CSV table of C-alpha atoms in Angstrom, one decimal:
chain,number,residue,atom,x,y,z
A,206,MET,CA,28.9,2.8,-35.9
A,207,GLN,CA,25.5,6.0,-34.4
A,208,SER,CA,22.7,3.9,-33.4
A,209,ALA,CA,19.8,3.7,-36.1
A,210,TYR,CA,16.3,3.6,-33.2
A,211,ILE,CA,14.9,6.4,-32.4
A,212,HIS,CA,14.5,7.4,-29.0
A,213,GLU,CA,13.7,10.2,-27.2
A,214,VAL,CA,15.8,11.1,-23.6
A,215,ARG,CA,14.4,12.5,-20.7
A,216,LEU,CA,16.3,14.0,-18.2
A,217,PRO,CA,15.9,14.8,-15.0
A,218,ALA,CA,14.8,18.8,-13.9
A,219,HIS,CA,18.3,19.5,-12.3
A,220,TYR,CA,20.1,16.9,-14.8
A,221,ASN,CA,24.2,17.3,-13.5
A,222,ALA,CA,27.2,15.8,-16.7
A,223,ASP,CA,29.3,15.6,-13.4
A,224,GLN,CA,27.3,13.1,-11.1
A,225,GLN,CA,26.2,9.8,-12.0
A,226,TYR,CA,22.3,8.7,-12.7
A,227,PRO,CA,20.1,5.7,-13.0
A,228,VAL,CA,18.6,5.7,-16.6
A,229,ILE,CA,15.9,3.5,-17.4
A,230,PHE,CA,15.6,1.8,-21.2
A,231,ALA,CA,12.0,1.8,-21.6
A,232,LEU,CA,10.5,-0.3,-24.8
A,233,HIS,CA,6.9,-0.7,-26.0
A,234,GLY,CA,4.8,-3.6,-26.9
A,235,MET,CA,4.0,-4.7,-30.6
A,236,GLY,CA,1.6,-1.6,-32.5
A,237,SER,CA,3.1,1.2,-29.9
A,238,ASP,CA,5.4,3.7,-29.9
A,239,GLU,CA,7.4,5.5,-27.6
A,240,GLN,CA,5.6,7.7,-26.3
A,241,ASP,CA,3.5,5.5,-24.4
A,242,MET,CA,6.4,4.8,-22.3
A,243,LEU,CA,7.2,7.5,-21.8
A,244,ARG,CA,3.9,8.7,-20.7
A,245,LEU,CA,3.8,5.2,-18.5
A,246,MET,CA,8.1,6.3,-16.8
A,247,GLU,CA,6.5,9.8,-16.4
A,248,PRO,CA,7.3,9.7,-12.2
A,249,LEU,CA,10.3,8.0,-12.5
A,250,GLN,CA,11.7,11.3,-13.9
A,251,SER,CA,12.8,13.2,-11.3
A,252,ASP,CA,14.9,11.4,-10.2
A,253,PHE,CA,15.9,8.5,-13.5
A,254,ILE,CA,17.5,9.0,-16.8
A,255,ILE,CA,14.9,8.4,-19.5
A,256,ILE,CA,15.2,7.0,-22.5
A,257,ALA,CA,12.0,5.7,-24.3
A,258,VAL,CA,12.9,3.5,-27.9
A,259,ARG,CA,11.6,3.1,-31.0
A,260,GLY,CA,11.1,-0.9,-32.4
A,261,PRO,CA,13.0,-0.4,-35.9
A,262,ILE,CA,10.1,-2.1,-37.3
A,263,VAL,CA,6.5,-0.5,-38.7
A,264,GLN,CA,3.9,-2.6,-37.1
A,265,GLY,CA,-0.5,-1.0,-38.0
A,266,GLY,CA,-0.5,2.7,-36.8
A,267,GLY,CA,2.7,2.5,-34.3
A,268,TYR,CA,6.2,0.4,-34.2
A,269,ALA,CA,7.3,-3.1,-33.1
A,270,PHE,CA,10.4,-5.0,-31.6
A,271,PHE,CA,9.8,-7.6,-34.2
A,272,GLN,CA,7.5,-9.5,-35.6
A,273,ILE,CA,6.4,-13.9,-35.0
A,274,LYS,CA,5.0,-16.0,-37.4
A,275,SER,CA,2.3,-16.5,-34.6
A,276,ILE,CA,1.5,-16.0,-31.3
A,277,GLY,CA,4.8,-16.9,-29.2
A,278,ASN,CA,6.5,-17.8,-31.4
A,279,PRO,CA,9.0,-14.1,-33.6
A,280,ILE,CA,10.2,-13.8,-36.8
A,281,ARG,CA,13.9,-14.9,-36.0
A,282,GLU,CA,15.7,-13.2,-38.1
A,283,LEU,CA,14.3,-9.7,-36.5
A,284,TYR,CA,13.8,-11.4,-32.9
A,285,ASP,CA,18.1,-11.6,-33.4
A,286,ALA,CA,18.7,-8.1,-35.4
A,287,SER,CA,16.2,-5.9,-32.3
A,288,VAL,CA,18.3,-7.6,-29.6
A,289,GLU,CA,22.1,-6.7,-31.3
A,290,GLY,CA,20.6,-3.3,-32.2
A,291,LEU,CA,19.0,-2.8,-28.6
A,292,GLN,CA,22.1,-3.6,-26.7
A,293,GLN,CA,24.3,-1.4,-29.6
A,294,LEU,CA,21.9,1.4,-28.2
A,295,ILE,CA,22.6,0.8,-24.4
A,296,VAL,CA,26.5,0.9,-24.8
A,297,GLU,CA,25.9,4.1,-27.4
A,298,LEU,CA,23.7,6.2,-25.0
A,299,SER,CA,26.0,4.7,-21.6
A,300,SER,CA,28.6,6.9,-23.2
A,301,LYS,CA,27.2,9.4,-23.9
A,302,TYR,CA,25.3,11.0,-20.8
A,303,ALA,CA,25.8,10.6,-17.1
A,304,ILE,CA,24.9,7.3,-16.5
A,305,ASP,CA,25.5,4.7,-13.9
A,306,PRO,CA,26.4,1.9,-15.1
A,307,SER,CA,25.6,-0.1,-11.6
A,308,ARG,CA,21.9,1.1,-12.1
A,309,ARG,CA,21.3,0.5,-15.5
A,310,TYR,CA,17.4,-0.7,-15.8
A,311,VAL,CA,15.2,-1.7,-18.9
A,312,ALA,CA,11.5,-1.5,-18.5
A,313,GLY,CA,8.4,-3.2,-21.4
A,314,PHE,CA,5.3,-3.8,-21.9
A,315,SER,CA,4.4,-7.3,-24.2
A,316,GLN,CA,7.1,-7.1,-26.4
A,317,GLY,CA,8.8,-4.8,-24.6
A,318,ALA,CA,8.9,-7.2,-22.2
A,319,ILE,CA,10.8,-9.7,-24.2
A,320,MET,CA,13.2,-7.5,-25.1
A,321,ALA,CA,14.1,-6.7,-21.9
A,322,MET,CA,14.0,-10.1,-20.0
A,323,THR,CA,16.2,-11.2,-23.6
A,324,LEU,CA,18.0,-8.2,-22.7
A,325,ALA,CA,19.0,-8.8,-19.2
A,326,LEU,CA,19.7,-12.7,-20.4
A,327,VAL,CA,22.5,-11.3,-22.8
A,328,MET,CA,24.0,-8.5,-21.2
A,329,GLY,CA,25.6,-9.6,-17.9
A,330,ASP,CA,26.6,-7.1,-16.1
A,331,ALA,CA,25.0,-4.4,-18.0
A,332,ILE,CA,21.7,-4.5,-16.8
A,333,LYS,CA,21.0,-3.9,-13.3
A,334,GLY,CA,17.6,-4.5,-13.3
A,335,ILE,CA,14.6,-5.3,-15.2
A,336,VAL,CA,10.2,-5.0,-15.1
A,337,GLY,CA,9.1,-7.7,-17.8
A,338,MET,CA,5.5,-6.6,-17.7
A,339,SER,CA,2.7,-8.9,-19.2
A,340,GLY,CA,5.4,-10.5,-21.9
A,341,TYR,CA,7.7,-14.0,-22.7
A,342,LEU,CA,10.8,-15.6,-23.4
A,343,PRO,CA,11.2,-17.7,-26.7
A,344,GLN,CA,12.1,-21.1,-25.8
A,345,PHE,CA,14.8,-20.3,-29.6
A,346,VAL,CA,16.8,-17.6,-26.5
A,347,LYS,CA,16.3,-19.9,-23.9
A,348,ASN,CA,18.0,-23.1,-25.6
A,349,GLU,CA,20.1,-20.7,-28.4
A,350,TYR,CA,21.4,-17.7,-26.6
A,351,THR,CA,24.4,-17.0,-24.5
A,352,ILE,CA,22.7,-16.7,-21.3
A,353,GLN,CA,25.1,-14.6,-18.8
A,354,PRO,CA,22.5,-12.1,-16.7
A,355,ASN,CA,24.6,-10.4,-13.7
A,356,PRO,CA,24.7,-12.6,-10.3
A,357,ALA,CA,23.1,-9.7,-8.8
A,358,LEU,CA,20.6,-8.5,-11.7
A,359,SER,CA,16.8,-7.9,-9.9
A,360,ALA,CA,13.5,-8.5,-12.5
A,361,PHE,CA,10.5,-7.0,-12.0
A,362,ILE,CA,7.7,-9.7,-14.0
A,363,SER,CA,4.3,-9.0,-13.8
A,364,HIS,CA,1.4,-10.9,-15.6
A,365,GLY,CA,-2.3,-10.6,-15.9
A,366,ASP,CA,-4.5,-13.8,-15.2
A,367,GLN,CA,-7.0,-12.7,-17.6
A,368,ASP,CA,-4.5,-11.6,-20.2
A,369,HIS,CA,-5.9,-13.1,-23.7
A,370,LEU,CA,-2.7,-12.9,-25.3
A,371,PHE,CA,-1.1,-14.3,-23.2
A,372,PRO,CA,-1.5,-17.0,-20.4
A,373,LEU,CA,-0.1,-16.5,-17.0
A,374,GLN,CA,1.2,-19.9,-17.3
A,375,LEU,CA,4.1,-17.9,-18.7
A,376,GLY,CA,4.4,-15.3,-16.3
A,377,GLU,CA,5.4,-18.1,-13.8
A,378,ASP,CA,7.3,-19.5,-16.2
A,379,ASN,CA,9.6,-16.2,-16.8
A,380,ALA,CA,9.7,-15.7,-12.7
A,381,ASN,CA,10.5,-19.6,-12.4
A,382,PHE,CA,13.7,-19.0,-15.3
A,383,PHE,CA,15.4,-15.7,-13.8
A,384,ARG,CA,15.6,-17.7,-10.6
A,385,GLN,CA,17.6,-20.0,-12.0
A,386,TYR,CA,20.3,-16.7,-12.1
A,387,THR,CA,19.1,-14.4,-9.5
A,388,ASP,CA,17.2,-15.2,-6.1
A,389,HIS,CA,16.7,-10.9,-6.9
A,390,VAL,CA,13.3,-12.0,-8.5
A,391,THR,CA,10.0,-10.3,-8.0
A,392,TYR,CA,7.3,-12.0,-9.5
A,393,VAL,CA,3.9,-9.9,-9.7
A,394,PRO,CA,1.0,-12.1,-10.6
A,395,TYR,CA,-2.2,-9.8,-11.2
A,396,HIS,CA,-6.5,-9.2,-11.5
A,397,GLY,CA,-7.0,-8.2,-14.7
A,398,GLY,CA,-6.0,-8.9,-18.4
A,399,HIS,CA,-2.6,-7.6,-21.2
A,400,HIS,CA,-2.6,-3.7,-19.3
A,401,VAL,CA,-1.1,-1.8,-16.8
A,402,THR,CA,-3.0,-1.8,-13.8
A,403,PRO,CA,-3.4,0.9,-12.0
A,404,GLU,CA,-1.5,-1.5,-8.8
A,405,LEU,CA,0.9,-2.3,-10.9
A,406,TYR,CA,2.1,1.0,-11.9
A,407,GLN,CA,2.4,1.9,-8.3
A,408,GLN,CA,4.6,-1.8,-7.5
A,409,PHE,CA,7.0,-1.2,-9.9
A,410,GLN,CA,7.7,2.5,-9.3
A,411,HIS,CA,8.4,1.1,-5.8
A,412,PHE,CA,10.8,-1.6,-7.0
A,413,LEU,CA,12.8,0.3,-9.5
A,414,ARG,CA,13.4,3.8,-6.7
A,415,THR,CA,14.2,1.1,-3.9
A,416,ASP,CA,16.6,-1.4,-6.2
A,417,ALA,CA,18.5,2.2,-7.1
A,418,ASN,CA,18.7,3.1,-4.2
A,419,LEU,CA,16.4,5.7,-3.8
A,420,VAL,CA,15.0,8.2,-1.3
A,421,THR,CA,11.3,7.0,-1.2
A,422,GLU,CA,8.5,9.0,-2.0
A,423,GLU,CA,5.0,8.4,-3.1
A,424,SER,CA,5.2,6.7,-6.1
A,425,LYS,CA,2.1,9.1,-8.3
A,426,GLY,CA,-0.9,7.2,-10.1
A,427,LEU,CA,-1.7,5.7,-13.6
A,428,ASN,CA,-4.5,8.3,-14.7
A,429,LEU,CA,-6.7,6.4,-16.7
């Protein structure tokens, strides 16, 4: 069954189907779209396959992966459906492109971070690492989902100290939760709000390149 999720794929310039490449599945925040994540991940396109996914729900001028009853309280049915749908998409595209199964990453901001963290917890060895920026883990995920992360999972979790949507404590809670399952947690609290700062932009690029064992090159700046 083919996934109904709209997505855009960016392949490295010298893509060769006989090689294997690390991949980043990039997930946007509520009211945004896949183009925002393509722009955010563009500097990594030289070495990674970038797959930016659009949420299935129309939200304002953009899209969402789920809707909420209140801050921190997603509508469970919509949430579960997106977790299932994204898992299906990852499996489907992993067989379509020359993706290294040991270097699959999910990166997201806000709602996208929430999805990325959840996928890492439920997909086991299918996910090598995540970048979760400014998100949270719903309590029902912690209490009711079957949690089976990759023992070698690498998690980059960041949160702003002036985030007006989700307080900094949620970022600390995310990092502590993942530390129960892996020793490879990078937690980056930063001075700022619910957005990606230029410094954070460079830090997550460095994290992904390093974790994927790529030759380090200078991280490119964020054009604000």
